Short mmCIF file of C-alpha atoms in Angstrom, two decimals:
data_model
loop_
_atom_site.label_atom_id
_atom_site.label_comp_id
_atom_site.label_asym_id
_atom_site.label_seq_id
_atom_site.Cartn_x
_atom_site.Cartn_y
_atom_site.Cartn_z
CA MET K 935 74.20 50.92 -28.87
CA ALA K 936 76.69 48.40 -27.57
CA GLU K 937 77.72 47.81 -31.39
CA LEU K 938 78.14 51.54 -31.94
CA GLY K 939 80.36 52.01 -28.99
CA ASN K 940 80.19 55.75 -29.15
CA VAL K 941 76.67 56.50 -27.80
CA MET K 942 76.32 57.18 -23.95
CA PRO K 943 72.56 57.46 -22.70
CA GLU K 944 71.51 59.38 -19.88
CA VAL K 945 68.57 58.01 -17.84
CA SER K 946 66.23 60.40 -15.96
CA ILE K 947 65.70 59.86 -12.23
CA GLU K 948 64.59 62.37 -9.50
CA GLY K 949 66.01 60.29 -6.45
CA PHE K 950 64.58 57.12 -5.10
CA GLU K 951 61.24 55.61 -5.86
CA GLU K 952 59.01 58.27 -3.89
CA GLU K 953 60.88 61.12 -5.51
CA THR K 954 60.86 59.75 -9.10
CA ASP K 955 57.14 58.33 -9.14
CA GLU K 956 56.03 61.81 -7.62
CA ARG K 957 57.36 63.68 -10.45
CA ARG K 958 57.27 61.13 -13.59
CA GLY K 959 54.32 58.94 -12.77
CA LYS K 960 53.67 55.73 -10.89
CA GLY K 961 55.95 52.89 -11.70
CA VAL K 962 58.49 54.81 -13.76
CA TYR K 963 61.32 54.46 -11.13
CA ARG K 964 61.17 50.59 -11.75
CA LYS K 965 61.29 50.91 -15.35
CA VAL K 966 64.26 53.31 -14.86
CA LEU K 967 66.14 50.64 -12.96
CA LYS K 968 64.87 47.83 -15.51
CA ALA K 969 66.64 50.14 -18.20
CA ILE K 970 69.77 50.24 -16.00
CA GLU K 971 70.00 46.40 -15.80
CA ASN K 972 69.66 46.15 -19.72
CA LEU K 973 72.54 48.88 -20.04
CA GLN K 974 74.58 46.95 -17.65
CA ARG K 975 73.87 43.52 -19.44
CA HIS K 976 74.94 44.82 -22.75
CA LYS K 977 77.91 46.85 -21.25
CA VAL K 978 76.75 50.25 -22.46
CA PRO K 979 78.27 52.94 -20.56
CA PHE K 980 75.41 55.30 -19.22
CA GLY K 981 74.93 58.30 -16.85
CA TYR K 982 72.02 59.90 -15.10
CA SER K 983 70.21 63.09 -15.19
CA VAL K 984 68.36 64.66 -12.42
CA ALA K 985 65.77 67.74 -12.47
CA VAL K 986 67.06 69.27 -9.00
CA THR K 987 63.97 70.64 -7.28
CA ARG K 988 63.43 72.51 -4.11
CA LYS K 989 62.15 69.08 -2.44
CA ASN K 990 64.60 66.51 -3.73
CA ILE K 991 67.98 68.41 -3.83
CA LYS K 992 69.08 66.80 -0.33
CA THR K 993 68.36 63.23 -1.77
CA VAL K 994 69.95 63.28 -5.28
CA THR K 995 72.83 64.88 -3.60
CA SER K 996 73.28 62.21 -0.81
CA ASP K 997 75.95 59.78 -0.34
CA LYS K 998 73.02 57.20 -0.17
CA PHE K 999 71.65 58.02 -3.73
CA ILE K 1000 74.99 58.62 -5.43
CA ASP K 1001 76.71 55.60 -4.16
CA MET K 1002 73.65 53.33 -5.42
CA MET K 1003 73.92 54.92 -8.92
CA ILE K 1004 77.63 54.10 -8.84
CA GLU K 1005 77.04 50.63 -7.61
CA LYS K 1006 74.59 50.44 -10.67
CA GLY K 1007 77.36 51.52 -12.90
CA ALA K 1008 76.59 55.05 -13.48
CA LEU K 1009 79.87 57.08 -14.66
CA ILE K 1010 78.20 60.45 -15.11
CA VAL K 1011 75.67 62.67 -13.48
CA TRP K 1012 73.99 65.78 -14.86
CA TYR K 1013 72.21 68.13 -12.38
CA PHE K 1014 69.76 70.36 -14.12
CA LEU K 1015 67.83 73.08 -11.97
CA TYR K 1016 64.20 72.58 -12.08
CA MET K 1017 62.82 74.85 -15.10
CA PRO K 1018 59.05 76.57 -14.68
CA ILE K 1019 57.98 76.08 -18.39
CA GLY K 1020 54.93 74.58 -20.16
CA LYS K 1021 51.36 75.06 -19.01
CA ASP K 1022 50.95 76.12 -15.54
CA PRO K 1023 54.36 75.42 -14.32
CA ASP K 1024 54.91 74.81 -10.33
CA LEU K 1025 57.01 77.72 -9.30
CA SER K 1026 57.31 76.38 -5.67
CA LEU K 1027 59.48 73.60 -7.12
CA MET K 1028 62.33 76.04 -8.09
CA PRO K 1029 65.36 75.69 -5.99
CA THR K 1030 66.08 78.64 -3.76
CA PRO K 1031 69.32 80.53 -4.08
CA GLY K 1032 70.68 78.81 -0.69
CA GLN K 1033 69.86 75.41 -2.28
CA ARG K 1034 72.00 76.43 -5.43
CA LEU K 1035 74.84 77.22 -3.33
CA TYR K 1036 74.41 74.01 -1.75
CA LEU K 1037 74.38 72.17 -4.79
CA LYS K 1038 77.60 74.05 -5.82
CA GLU K 1039 79.09 72.75 -2.60
CA ARG K 1040 77.94 69.12 -3.01
CA ARG K 1041 79.32 69.13 -6.56
CA SER K 1042 82.68 69.92 -5.34
CA TYR K 1043 82.40 67.35 -2.62
CA ILE K 1044 81.22 64.45 -5.25
CA ARG K 1045 84.11 65.29 -7.49
CA GLU K 1046 86.59 65.17 -4.84
CA ASN K 1047 85.20 61.88 -3.36
CA LYS K 1048 83.36 59.94 -5.74
CA PRO K 1049 84.43 58.06 -9.04
CA LEU K 1050 81.83 59.97 -10.78
CA PHE K 1051 82.03 62.72 -13.53
CA VAL K 1052 79.64 65.52 -12.28
CA ILE K 1053 78.24 68.24 -14.61
CA ASP K 1054 76.20 71.05 -12.74
CA PHE K 1055 74.47 72.92 -15.52
CA TRP K 1056 74.19 76.06 -13.72
CA ASN K 1057 77.17 76.40 -11.20
CA ASP K 1058 79.83 75.20 -13.70
CA ALA K 1059 78.79 78.26 -15.98
CA PRO K 1060 82.02 79.99 -15.03
CA TYR K 1061 83.91 77.23 -16.54
CA VAL K 1062 82.10 77.73 -20.32
CA GLY K 1063 81.78 81.39 -19.99
CA GLY K 1064 78.10 81.57 -18.92
CA CYS K 1065 75.14 80.24 -20.84
CA ILE K 1066 76.09 77.99 -23.82
CA ALA K 1067 72.81 78.07 -25.64
CA ALA K 1068 73.14 78.53 -29.32
CA ARG K 1069 77.03 78.38 -28.87
CA GLN K 1070 78.47 74.90 -27.59
CA TYR K 1071 74.72 73.75 -27.34
CA ILE K 1072 71.53 73.41 -29.17
CA HIS K 1073 68.35 71.23 -28.79
CA ILE K 1074 66.55 69.54 -31.88
CA THR K 1075 62.99 68.57 -31.33
CA HIS K 1076 61.13 65.56 -32.37
CA LYS K 1077 59.50 67.79 -35.15
CA GLY K 1078 62.92 69.10 -36.37
CA ASP K 1079 62.89 72.40 -34.69
CA ILE K 1080 66.20 73.63 -33.66
CA GLU K 1081 66.20 75.55 -30.24
CA SER K 1082 68.95 77.44 -28.35
CA CYS K 1083 68.17 75.41 -25.31
CA ILE K 1084 66.09 72.35 -24.04
CA PHE K 1085 64.15 74.68 -21.96
CA ALA K 1086 63.50 77.53 -24.18
CA HIS K 1087 60.90 76.47 -26.90
CA PHE K 1088 61.62 78.99 -29.45
CA ALA K 1089 62.84 78.13 -32.85
CA GLN K 1090 63.23 80.03 -35.96
CA VAL K 1091 64.59 77.27 -38.21
CA ASN K 1092 63.64 73.48 -38.75
CA ILE K 1093 66.63 70.75 -39.76
CA LYS K 1094 64.33 69.42 -42.42
CA ASP K 1095 64.80 72.68 -44.19
CA THR K 1096 68.08 74.12 -43.71
CA SER K 1097 71.66 72.90 -43.01
CA LEU K 1098 72.80 72.69 -39.35
CA LYS K 1099 75.57 75.24 -40.52
CA LYS K 1100 72.97 77.71 -41.57
CA ALA K 1101 70.83 77.16 -38.68
CA MET K 1102 73.67 77.97 -36.26
CA ASN K 1103 73.49 81.44 -38.06
CA CYS K 1104 70.09 82.17 -37.82
CA GLN K 1105 68.91 85.58 -36.50
CA PHE K 1106 67.78 84.26 -33.32
CA PHE K 1107 70.87 82.49 -32.46
CA LYS K 1108 73.12 85.19 -33.47
CA GLU K 1109 71.32 87.62 -31.23
CA ILE K 1110 71.46 85.32 -28.27
CA ARG K 1111 75.36 84.90 -28.75
CA LYS K 1112 75.73 88.90 -28.96
CA ARG K 1113 74.30 89.12 -25.51
CA GLN K 1114 76.24 86.28 -23.82
CA PRO K 1115 77.03 86.60 -21.16
CA TYR K 1116 74.05 88.27 -19.68
CA SER K 1117 75.84 89.25 -16.26
CA ASP K 1118 79.26 89.54 -14.93
CA ASN K 1119 78.11 87.06 -12.34
CA LEU K 1120 78.37 83.75 -14.25
CA TYR K 1121 76.88 81.78 -11.46
CA LEU K 1122 73.44 83.56 -12.87
CA PRO K 1123 73.82 82.26 -16.38
CA CYS K 1124 70.24 81.77 -17.68
CA MET K 1125 68.20 83.95 -19.95
CA LEU K 1126 65.12 82.31 -18.57
CA ILE K 1127 65.33 82.08 -14.79
CA ASP K 1128 68.09 84.47 -14.03
CA HIS K 1129 67.50 86.96 -16.69
CA PRO K 1130 64.12 86.50 -17.99
CA GLU K 1131 63.94 90.01 -19.68
CA VAL K 1132 66.67 88.60 -22.09
CA SER K 1133 64.42 86.03 -23.53
CA ARG K 1134 61.29 88.14 -23.67
CA GLU K 1135 63.30 90.95 -25.62
CA LEU K 1136 64.42 88.08 -28.02
CA TYR K 1137 61.25 86.64 -28.54
CA LYS K 1138 59.63 89.87 -29.33
CA ASN K 1139 62.44 91.27 -31.89
CA CYS K 1140 63.42 88.00 -33.72
CA ASN K 1141 60.11 87.08 -35.44
CA ILE K 1142 59.78 83.69 -33.86
#
């Protein structure tokens, strides 16, 4: 990565050791710090990604945590809201509406006061016209399935069987784009947690 010069990894971290290991497994926090040390040693620019939950939101937006990550060399932070997907998702971890507003306010504070590029995947939606799935953003799984979003595990096409250009014009992606934005309130951009009726309709009608 150091030789390429055009790759910027994002390490996933959920706060300090207690918060990270609680969600990702015992010992993960120390492995993340070791990975950061390796990136610094080889002068690879990096950022960090946080799954914001009802439990860790105050920690991951605190001056103490942010300053630690800046000191370690982080240039970018991505804040993602916890998404209740997979088998038996824990709905109690979803941030409340009040916490989503708090994240927006802290994001603005960080931008004004910290040498860190901040991306708030939800509260920045008005800057990009709402949901960016199947427009500026797609996700390709390890199996090659081309998904509209990393959280929406539905795919009509696989990168092994088609070109990226054709994939972007599959029925599923075109139907998503027809419906965007899903609301006049661009602070509610998501077809999974803000407008779940959209994702259900698409799944039912697009032969996925």
